[in-house]
């Protein structure tokens, strides 16, 4: 039996360390690394399924080309030749900017960034800005702190009060659960702020089911109570912050009643929450990726940051506003990784959530081709119907993927890539912990799949991109040069990181020295205005009275694990009997959800824990079952070009 150190490559907080054992009969055993302080010997179901996915019969096994008779299998040489000829023609007639490279976070391996390096070698192409998941929150923390960092995972145990704000670790960050349970065993209050009851409600001492999008109102209400009760850290506010005085002054324009009313909670609930958070000697906030998926998403997070700063919970053990963690990212040579220096200036970009409008509003012929890597935009982008129309309008479409996603199905060429068990790489969590993780090749490529590095290297040779092929001769060299700053920081060679999960020290308690990375070195308070929009978190359109919240599944990373669902299965929408009103429908009925963007058939489930007129559905369903994003719009958040999935309003009809 041979043992390998591998890792989970999914877009997850935990980035687990995996032990893969190849038995003498060739079979594989996957387990969580029991020596790792975060993974603790277990993986979630998504992790087990994904790690074994390399032998899935549904994998794409050969390069494919769409023809009028269906998919035709091509040799790699033929597929890459045809694609390179088409690229040559587009480059000479319309230029590289007429190509879109659409990528996302389908695999966290460093070497997968060779796609961007290749397109920059062409002079740069059209790319997306902003983000579907976390753009508004990233922008918020960059504005407030200057950078986005999280505390060391075990620091949670130094906290005297833990707030899970729109976060469901039971389903989306299960390795936080043992730490939370340990905190609970010490009688540390765990406060869950979430419109919907989730599996994590069982971990919480208190659940506050606020209305979706009212997170900023709640943060302000708590800040107002703490200010009135003099439970604020004036020393921190006066010495390390910009705008603290204005923020405190701005609180006067709001009454507690109007703020609390916007949240859907009672005054006593908000006072209880403020008391628990404000009187703790150290209180930490752990944010999920729900509060920012609103039109006011950036403001929501800035007000939560402001609450933590006002109460003196920044830069202390057991404190912080933990949203994401870009500490290790800073020690990667992005210029080498992405080949940025080869980009022309002024390249066209589009806000990622508004892909469809961007493409469809362009003059005919301006966009000649699209390459999709590490992404399934036809499911994950909002406004599915427009996205399909936009994607189909592009004359030349190439998708690289492991399986026949809804996006791949509509491509002209589909190229099969290798699976994490078939390649060596490095991974890191940009969302939580500070471990830099090596993942070893465990098996030979199972089918006729190729690593993206080989695919783009071959294309570069066919396009005579000699500077690219000599700059990036092979994967080990590509990675070694990209992690040079990281190795200097750790005082080691790239080879010394191979086979290991390396802790990256130095930022266990972010902002401990109050050295914020804003332009003036201060924490920046967001100053709330009393504009009308502040109190319009909820729909005013009586045709669509139900507020839809689309949550992450315990069983799928975005759309990645929905491929095996039977076609007959419909997404389940949950609603309370009160919200059903006069509609005569009951548990298990097939109903129709209708928004301004489209209609979706669902199976009805009754959940009387949901706030009035709030409905819940799981995101990630493929087209065969019904994509939830048929209902969502391309509207952007207030800043950070974030998709506003949770700003979706519907009505429900019985079929
Ligand atoms: S999805 Fe997350 S929790 Fe599950 S195995 Fe992968 S990294 Fe670990």
XYZ file of C-alpha atoms and ligand atoms in Angstrom:
663
model
C 0.000 0.000 0.000
C 1.277 3.440 -0.888
C 0.240 6.616 0.931
C -0.001 10.054 -0.637
C -0.692 13.470 0.772
C -3.455 15.105 -1.202
C -5.945 17.902 -0.604
C -9.439 19.007 -1.443
C -9.452 21.477 -4.315
C -12.946 22.826 -3.857
C -13.997 26.417 -3.266
C -14.361 25.842 0.481
C -13.241 27.480 3.722
C -11.584 24.317 5.006
C -9.188 23.187 2.201
C -8.781 19.803 3.851
C -5.628 17.770 3.965
C -6.339 14.322 2.509
C -4.530 11.017 2.881
C -4.926 8.876 -0.232
C -3.879 5.241 0.080
C -3.485 3.129 -3.043
C -3.913 -0.504 -2.067
C -2.073 -3.387 -3.694
C -5.161 -4.241 -5.768
C -5.156 -0.683 -7.163
C -8.188 0.488 -5.189
C -8.055 3.814 -3.417
C -8.908 4.772 0.140
C -9.470 8.448 0.886
C -9.496 9.892 4.384
C -9.062 13.178 6.164
C -5.572 13.754 7.550
C -5.775 12.966 11.267
C -2.493 14.780 11.991
C -3.801 18.028 10.608
C -5.186 20.417 13.255
C -7.957 21.671 10.964
C -8.936 18.524 9.045
C -8.843 16.288 12.164
C -9.216 13.034 10.255
C -12.507 13.622 8.477
C -13.833 15.014 5.224
C -17.322 16.105 4.332
C -19.412 14.143 1.867
C -18.553 16.603 -0.926
C -14.886 15.942 -0.272
C -15.186 12.152 -0.418
C -17.267 12.291 -3.597
C -14.947 14.776 -5.294
C -11.764 12.955 -4.356
C -13.166 9.811 -5.953
C -14.577 11.627 -8.948
C -11.575 10.837 -11.140
C -13.069 7.378 -11.768
C -16.611 8.630 -12.314
C -18.173 7.099 -15.435
C -19.687 10.496 -16.281
C -16.285 12.077 -16.821
C -15.477 13.454 -20.247
C -12.964 10.990 -21.604
C -11.884 12.518 -24.932
C -11.780 15.947 -26.635
C -15.172 16.599 -28.214
C -16.427 18.746 -31.070
C -20.033 19.728 -31.652
C -21.321 18.712 -35.102
C -24.779 18.652 -36.658
C -24.820 14.904 -35.864
C -23.899 15.359 -32.220
C -20.564 15.174 -30.417
C -17.596 13.961 -32.416
C -14.522 12.562 -30.641
C -11.293 14.200 -31.801
C -7.685 13.360 -31.106
C -5.935 15.951 -28.955
C -3.784 16.977 -31.924
C -6.821 17.543 -34.106
C -8.831 19.371 -31.430
C -5.985 21.694 -30.505
C -5.103 22.281 -34.167
C -8.681 23.315 -34.988
C -8.912 25.553 -31.915
C -5.556 27.179 -32.630
C -6.525 27.845 -36.269
C -9.722 29.500 -35.114
C -7.779 31.543 -32.574
C -5.345 32.683 -35.269
C -8.223 33.795 -37.435
C -9.917 35.713 -34.571
C -6.661 37.323 -33.471
C -5.850 38.570 -36.955
C -9.350 39.776 -37.812
C -10.710 41.096 -34.496
C -7.841 41.077 -32.004
C -7.464 39.311 -28.676
C -9.985 41.605 -26.997
C -12.777 39.953 -28.959
C -12.155 36.821 -26.873
C -13.665 36.371 -23.417
C -11.880 34.252 -20.857
C -14.469 33.308 -18.254
C -13.048 31.557 -15.201
C -14.057 30.942 -11.622
C -12.988 28.909 -8.604
C -13.820 25.340 -9.631
C -10.368 24.101 -8.554
C -7.987 25.951 -6.248
C -4.704 24.560 -7.610
C -2.055 27.203 -8.257
C -1.018 25.619 -11.554
C -4.552 26.015 -12.909
C -3.794 29.726 -13.334
C -1.868 28.917 -16.485
C -5.094 29.739 -18.359
C -4.803 33.438 -17.430
C -1.072 33.417 -18.176
C -1.824 32.086 -21.666
C -4.501 34.661 -22.458
C -2.237 37.446 -21.233
C 0.441 36.122 -23.579
C -2.030 36.825 -26.390
C -1.944 40.478 -25.290
C -4.854 40.111 -22.905
C -8.508 39.297 -23.493
C -11.859 40.409 -22.113
C -12.300 39.251 -18.517
C -14.725 39.643 -15.638
C -14.341 41.958 -12.673
C -16.185 41.649 -9.373
C -17.430 38.313 -8.198
C -20.455 36.075 -7.864
C -19.857 35.061 -4.248
C -17.918 37.500 -2.168
C -17.081 40.682 -4.133
C -19.100 43.098 -1.992
C -17.626 41.787 1.246
C -14.075 41.804 -0.064
C -14.536 45.396 -1.132
C -16.001 46.281 2.268
C -13.067 44.868 4.208
C -10.529 46.380 1.832
C -12.144 49.780 2.398
C -12.280 49.356 6.177
C -9.075 47.455 6.976
C -7.088 47.800 3.756
C -6.892 43.999 3.441
C -8.935 40.902 4.228
C -7.642 38.614 6.983
C -9.075 36.029 9.364
C -7.926 34.876 12.776
C -6.138 31.571 13.267
C -8.909 28.916 13.542
C -8.178 27.934 17.162
C -8.352 31.572 18.245
C -12.105 31.073 18.235
C -11.584 29.412 21.621
C -10.284 32.706 23.037
C -13.592 34.312 22.239
C -16.140 34.976 24.976
C -18.930 35.351 22.438
C -19.056 33.899 18.928
C -21.361 35.309 16.274
C -22.098 33.213 13.192
C -23.458 35.872 10.893
C -25.156 34.368 7.841
C -22.860 31.374 8.213
C -23.744 27.688 8.302
C -20.557 25.799 9.242
C -22.377 22.482 9.687
C -22.939 22.404 5.928
C -20.228 24.642 4.492
C -17.254 24.618 6.888
C -17.593 21.416 8.916
C -14.086 21.641 10.366
C -15.142 24.699 12.293
C -17.779 22.587 14.043
C -15.474 20.766 16.525
C -14.063 24.146 17.569
C -17.558 25.544 18.015
C -18.587 22.504 20.034
C -15.586 22.962 22.274
C -16.521 26.620 22.761
C -20.101 25.600 23.528
C -18.845 23.120 26.131
C -17.222 26.079 27.892
C -20.600 27.874 27.880
C -19.430 30.462 25.358
C -22.569 31.928 23.766
C -22.847 31.121 20.061
C -25.180 33.550 18.343
C -26.534 32.617 14.929
C -27.840 35.456 12.770
C -29.536 33.932 9.757
C -32.922 34.426 8.107
C -33.327 30.675 7.804
C -33.018 27.822 10.237
C -30.041 25.726 9.141
C -28.209 22.685 10.453
C -26.025 25.114 12.408
C -28.976 26.229 14.511
C -28.252 23.142 16.605
C -24.816 24.580 17.451
C -26.132 27.955 18.510
C -27.226 29.092 21.938
C -29.361 31.794 20.286
C -30.834 32.129 16.791
C -31.845 35.515 15.381
C -33.832 34.997 12.148
C -33.465 38.430 10.568
C -35.027 39.428 7.278
C -32.686 38.905 4.313
C -30.617 41.996 3.531
C -31.246 43.700 6.884
C -27.805 42.837 8.302
C -26.671 46.465 8.151
C -29.761 47.607 10.050
C -29.059 45.047 12.743
C -25.403 46.080 13.034
C -26.477 49.709 13.387
C -29.117 48.861 15.978
C -26.540 46.988 18.078
C -24.030 49.831 17.649
C -26.660 52.305 18.826
C -27.485 50.252 21.911
C -23.800 49.795 22.771
C -23.171 53.507 22.329
C -26.105 54.404 24.562
C -24.847 51.966 27.195
C -21.269 53.236 26.853
C -20.084 49.761 25.891
C -17.748 51.105 23.226
C -13.964 51.270 23.012
C -13.273 54.988 22.765
C -9.517 54.521 22.997
C -9.488 52.345 19.877
C -11.964 54.614 18.093
C -9.995 57.787 18.825
C -6.507 56.463 18.154
C -6.743 53.957 15.333
C -9.809 54.884 13.320
C -11.001 57.368 10.772
C -14.608 58.500 11.092
C -15.493 57.024 14.503
C -16.895 60.291 15.788
C -18.945 60.837 12.632
C -20.225 57.274 12.831
C -21.377 57.732 16.422
C -22.968 61.032 15.477
C -24.710 59.414 12.478
C -26.389 56.908 14.793
C -28.576 59.747 16.088
C -30.498 59.948 12.831
C -31.958 56.456 13.326
C -34.391 55.342 15.961
C -33.924 51.915 17.464
C -37.517 51.143 16.556
C -37.078 51.763 12.826
C -33.783 49.871 12.680
C -35.149 46.886 14.578
C -38.350 46.919 12.578
C -36.323 46.525 9.358
C -34.695 43.370 10.749
C -37.933 41.567 11.573
C -36.660 40.853 15.106
C -38.169 42.155 18.325
C -36.639 44.976 20.354
C -35.921 42.560 23.189
C -34.129 40.139 20.847
C -31.843 42.907 19.582
C -31.163 44.131 23.123
C -30.289 40.589 24.152
C -27.950 40.225 21.175
C -26.307 43.596 21.905
C -25.848 42.659 25.553
C -24.236 39.308 24.740
C -21.935 40.768 22.096
C -21.176 44.069 23.808
C -20.390 42.816 27.299
C -18.068 39.979 26.235
C -14.403 40.786 26.860
C -13.691 39.458 23.376
C -16.292 38.729 20.724
C -15.700 37.315 17.278
C -17.852 37.491 14.175
C -17.684 34.776 11.525
C -19.373 35.826 8.332
C -20.876 33.539 5.760
C -21.499 34.504 2.173
C -25.141 35.526 2.542
C -25.202 39.080 3.947
C -23.301 40.532 0.991
C -25.471 38.930 -1.700
C -27.778 41.905 -1.677
C -27.999 45.247 -3.368
C -26.677 46.724 -0.099
C -24.127 43.938 0.405
C -21.024 46.111 0.738
C -22.773 48.452 3.163
C -23.981 45.490 5.223
C -20.452 44.252 5.737
C -19.012 47.697 6.350
C -21.546 48.242 9.120
C -20.673 44.875 10.667
C -16.980 45.860 10.522
C -17.898 49.183 12.139
C -19.751 47.406 14.952
C -16.700 45.260 15.705
C -14.413 48.301 15.671
C -16.730 50.376 17.855
C -16.925 47.605 20.442
C -13.138 47.174 20.510
C -13.107 43.716 18.974
C -10.461 44.325 16.329
C -6.850 43.175 16.744
C -7.518 41.230 19.941
C -7.440 37.522 20.722
C -10.879 36.026 20.279
C -12.121 39.016 18.274
C -12.292 40.047 14.652
C -14.664 40.034 11.717
C -13.668 36.841 9.941
C -14.826 36.936 6.336
C -11.960 35.660 4.186
C -8.199 35.409 4.396
C -5.824 36.806 1.810
C -2.709 36.505 3.928
C -0.950 33.742 1.988
C -2.105 35.156 -1.352
C 0.168 38.137 -0.788
C 3.222 35.906 -0.899
C 2.456 34.579 -4.353
C 4.131 36.282 -7.313
C 0.949 37.125 -9.178
C 2.833 38.642 -12.059
C 4.518 35.336 -12.754
C 1.434 33.290 -11.958
C -0.848 35.278 -14.251
C 1.674 36.763 -16.688
C 0.127 40.172 -16.001
C 3.020 42.133 -17.491
C 2.115 40.870 -20.971
C -1.368 42.395 -20.805
C -2.145 45.413 -22.935
C -3.546 48.357 -20.983
C -7.213 49.315 -21.086
C -8.513 45.829 -21.790
C -12.291 45.445 -21.773
C -13.889 44.006 -18.657
C -17.421 43.318 -17.503
C -18.913 42.846 -14.026
C -19.087 39.072 -13.668
C -22.763 38.896 -12.617
C -23.732 41.015 -15.649
C -22.087 38.729 -18.227
C -25.293 38.275 -20.218
C -26.084 41.964 -20.603
C -22.477 42.711 -21.499
C -22.433 40.163 -24.302
C -25.919 40.885 -25.632
C -25.428 44.661 -25.606
C -22.208 44.501 -27.603
C -22.440 45.265 -31.338
C -22.689 42.080 -33.383
C -19.231 40.682 -34.095
C -17.432 42.435 -31.242
C -17.196 39.176 -29.323
C -15.829 36.350 -31.404
C -15.066 33.653 -28.882
C -15.176 32.492 -25.279
C -13.034 30.092 -23.261
C -14.562 28.797 -20.036
C -12.262 27.304 -17.419
C -12.966 26.163 -13.832
C -16.549 27.351 -14.118
C -20.120 26.461 -14.990
C -21.562 29.912 -15.734
C -24.743 28.634 -17.350
C -25.819 27.419 -13.918
C -24.014 29.769 -11.554
C -24.551 33.140 -13.212
C -27.751 35.008 -12.380
C -30.495 35.392 -14.989
C -30.055 31.960 -16.609
C -32.287 32.575 -19.618
C -30.320 35.669 -20.671
C -27.034 33.882 -19.948
C -27.976 31.026 -22.288
C -28.952 33.522 -24.984
C -25.672 35.404 -24.525
C -23.518 32.273 -24.507
C -25.167 30.910 -27.633
C -24.661 34.240 -29.426
C -20.865 33.874 -29.219
C -19.635 32.246 -32.435
C -16.771 30.168 -30.959
C -17.072 28.475 -27.550
C -14.504 26.285 -25.818
C -15.005 24.706 -22.392
C -12.404 22.831 -20.365
C -13.938 20.627 -17.690
C -14.053 17.212 -16.077
C -17.669 16.579 -16.935
C -20.445 17.573 -19.301
C -21.823 20.549 -17.430
C -24.670 22.656 -18.763
C -22.022 25.078 -20.019
C -20.004 22.336 -21.732
C -23.163 21.047 -23.411
C -23.491 24.366 -25.253
C -19.841 24.617 -26.317
C -18.320 23.949 -29.738
C -15.303 22.177 -28.259
C -15.064 20.441 -24.889
C -11.611 19.506 -23.608
C -11.273 17.043 -20.705
C -8.915 18.133 -17.933
C -7.185 16.100 -15.265
C -8.541 15.591 -11.752
C -6.724 16.589 -8.577
C -5.781 12.943 -7.896
C -4.014 12.914 -11.276
C -1.810 15.966 -10.733
C 0.581 17.584 -8.240
C -0.061 21.109 -7.084
C -0.300 23.532 -4.170
C -3.509 24.851 -2.633
C -4.399 27.396 -0.007
C -7.521 28.623 1.708
C -8.314 32.190 0.752
C -11.236 32.060 3.127
C -10.101 30.857 6.547
C -6.850 29.211 7.652
C -3.177 29.869 6.940
C -2.016 26.490 5.659
C -0.228 26.121 2.334
C -0.959 22.629 1.140
C 0.884 20.347 -1.235
C -1.181 17.810 -3.117
C 0.560 14.857 -4.681
C -0.321 12.995 -7.858
C -1.955 9.783 -6.683
C -2.940 8.064 -9.942
C -2.124 8.364 -13.632
C -4.769 10.220 -15.672
C -7.664 7.794 -15.869
C -8.948 8.829 -19.280
C -7.532 10.793 -22.178
C -7.524 13.943 -20.058
C -4.803 16.580 -19.951
C -3.734 19.122 -17.386
C -4.602 22.691 -18.376
C -0.883 23.450 -18.414
C -0.396 20.952 -21.248
C -3.468 22.194 -23.099
C -2.366 25.836 -23.077
C 1.261 24.937 -23.718
C 0.235 23.046 -26.855
C -1.937 25.929 -28.025
C 0.924 28.359 -27.370
C 3.277 26.267 -29.508
C 0.746 26.177 -32.336
C 0.375 29.962 -32.087
C 4.153 30.481 -31.981
C 4.000 32.110 -28.543
C 7.665 31.401 -27.948
C 8.048 33.871 -25.086
C 5.251 32.047 -23.237
C 6.606 28.547 -23.788
C 10.085 29.525 -22.650
C 8.808 31.525 -19.654
C 6.652 28.588 -18.542
C 8.609 25.443 -19.462
C 6.866 23.025 -17.077
C 4.568 22.896 -14.044
C 7.258 22.558 -11.319
C 9.129 25.578 -12.690
C 5.860 27.536 -13.034
C 4.927 26.863 -9.418
C 8.430 27.320 -8.015
C 8.754 30.785 -9.546
C 5.223 31.764 -8.544
C 5.835 30.870 -4.886
C 9.295 32.413 -4.654
C 8.178 35.226 -2.260
C 6.390 32.657 -0.120
C 9.518 30.496 0.071
C 11.589 33.546 1.002
C 9.136 34.350 3.775
C 9.263 30.754 5.054
C 13.015 30.586 4.466
C 12.777 27.358 2.515
C 13.049 26.057 -1.031
C 9.975 25.028 -3.076
C 11.183 21.418 -2.837
C 10.997 21.577 0.946
C 7.262 22.310 0.723
C 6.576 19.205 -1.346
C 4.707 16.483 0.519
C 3.718 18.840 3.324
C 0.948 20.977 4.684
C 2.859 24.062 5.852
C 1.562 26.513 8.405
C 2.164 30.067 7.325
C 2.843 32.020 10.536
C 2.751 35.707 11.291
C -0.867 36.748 11.177
C -2.675 34.618 13.735
C -4.361 37.695 15.214
C -4.810 40.182 12.370
C -4.357 43.868 13.178
C -2.847 43.119 16.582
C -0.470 46.056 16.083
C -3.277 48.277 14.754
C -1.270 48.615 11.558
C -4.167 48.754 9.137
C -3.365 48.552 5.461
C -5.533 51.470 4.395
C -3.791 54.460 2.798
C -3.535 56.283 6.158
C -3.009 53.202 8.333
C -6.347 53.690 10.118
C -9.496 51.599 10.318
C -12.152 53.382 8.250
C -15.688 53.668 9.582
C -18.506 53.616 7.046
C -20.770 56.585 7.751
C -24.409 55.631 7.229
C -26.778 58.114 5.637
C -30.495 58.319 6.260
C -31.336 57.887 2.586
C -34.655 56.266 1.760
C -32.928 53.254 0.280
C -31.632 52.391 3.725
C -35.070 51.176 4.697
C -36.061 49.504 1.455
C -34.386 46.141 1.950
C -37.677 44.466 1.156
C -39.703 44.374 -2.012
C -42.264 47.035 -2.716
C -43.716 45.197 -5.733
C -46.902 43.458 -4.647
C -46.684 41.095 -7.649
C -43.641 39.431 -6.098
C -44.232 39.308 -2.335
C -41.857 36.437 -1.490
C -38.189 37.068 -0.730
C -36.094 34.185 -2.072
C -32.903 33.156 -0.297
C -30.742 30.628 -2.160
C -28.485 28.741 0.233
C -25.516 26.404 -0.205
C -26.091 22.685 -0.036
C -24.393 20.336 2.402
C -24.060 17.890 -0.479
C -22.765 20.028 -3.311
C -20.112 22.659 -3.852
C -22.134 25.095 -5.934
C -23.221 23.064 -8.993
C -20.392 20.517 -8.804
C -22.296 17.633 -7.201
C -25.684 18.048 -8.841
C -24.805 16.088 -11.981
C -26.097 12.780 -10.599
C -29.530 14.025 -9.588
C -32.322 12.235 -11.492
C -33.965 14.419 -14.120
C -37.343 14.008 -12.480
C -36.161 15.690 -9.272
C -37.147 19.315 -8.880
C -35.515 21.885 -6.598
C -37.317 22.098 -3.276
C -38.632 25.462 -2.144
C -39.441 25.934 1.535
C -42.119 28.314 2.780
C -44.127 28.766 5.966
C -47.860 28.089 5.998
C -48.466 31.722 6.937
C -46.565 32.917 3.867
C -48.566 30.539 1.662
C -51.628 32.609 2.524
C -54.587 31.651 0.354
C -52.629 29.394 -1.972
C -53.995 25.909 -1.587
C -50.817 23.905 -1.761
C -49.211 21.479 0.607
C -45.959 19.630 1.249
C -44.767 17.706 -1.814
C -46.897 19.580 -4.357
C -45.334 20.786 -7.581
C -45.553 24.556 -7.721
C -44.196 27.341 -9.867
C -42.020 30.201 -8.627
C -42.250 33.300 -10.783
C -39.930 36.291 -10.648
C -39.466 39.215 -13.025
C -36.731 37.127 -14.682
C -38.359 33.752 -15.198
C -40.267 30.772 -13.853
C -39.068 27.691 -12.018
C -40.933 24.491 -11.188
C -40.252 23.321 -7.638
C -41.419 20.830 -5.066
C -43.023 22.531 -2.095
C -41.828 21.998 1.472
C -43.376 23.580 4.542
C -40.945 25.147 7.004
C -42.703 27.176 9.663
C -39.408 28.449 11.073
C -38.978 30.776 8.083
C -39.742 34.471 8.573
C -42.924 35.762 6.983
C -42.687 35.945 3.186
C -39.166 34.514 3.112
C -38.680 31.387 1.008
C -35.620 29.190 0.702
C -34.140 27.075 -2.061
C -30.769 25.379 -2.512
C -28.555 26.781 -5.258
C -26.596 24.680 -7.773
C -29.320 22.668 -9.563
C -28.548 21.884 -13.199
C -30.844 22.761 -16.093
C -32.301 19.243 -16.249
C -33.840 19.828 -12.802
C -34.325 23.591 -13.022
C -31.664 26.209 -12.446
C -32.526 28.481 -9.540
C -30.815 31.366 -11.307
C -33.667 31.471 -13.807
C -35.246 33.602 -11.076
C -32.331 35.864 -10.117
C -31.311 39.101 -11.792
C -28.054 40.610 -13.004
C -28.328 43.540 -10.581
C -25.058 44.380 -8.848
C -24.392 45.119 -5.205
C -23.705 48.686 -4.088
C -19.944 48.117 -4.444
C -17.642 45.231 -5.312
C -19.642 44.131 -8.405
C -21.243 41.297 -6.489
C -24.168 39.162 -7.624
C -27.309 39.972 -5.627
C -28.736 36.451 -5.494
C -30.537 37.135 -2.219
C -32.254 40.207 -3.600
C -34.721 38.101 -5.531
C -38.493 38.417 -5.214
C -41.070 35.939 -6.433
C -44.639 34.806 -6.275
C -45.761 31.232 -5.983
C -48.468 29.552 -8.051
C -49.931 26.118 -7.805
C -49.602 24.115 -11.031
S -15.483 20.501 0.626
Fe -14.449 21.600 2.270
S -14.912 20.473 4.139
Fe -15.413 19.143 2.417
S -13.559 17.917 2.138
Fe -13.412 19.681 0.752
S -12.276 21.229 1.898
Fe -12.981 19.676 3.373
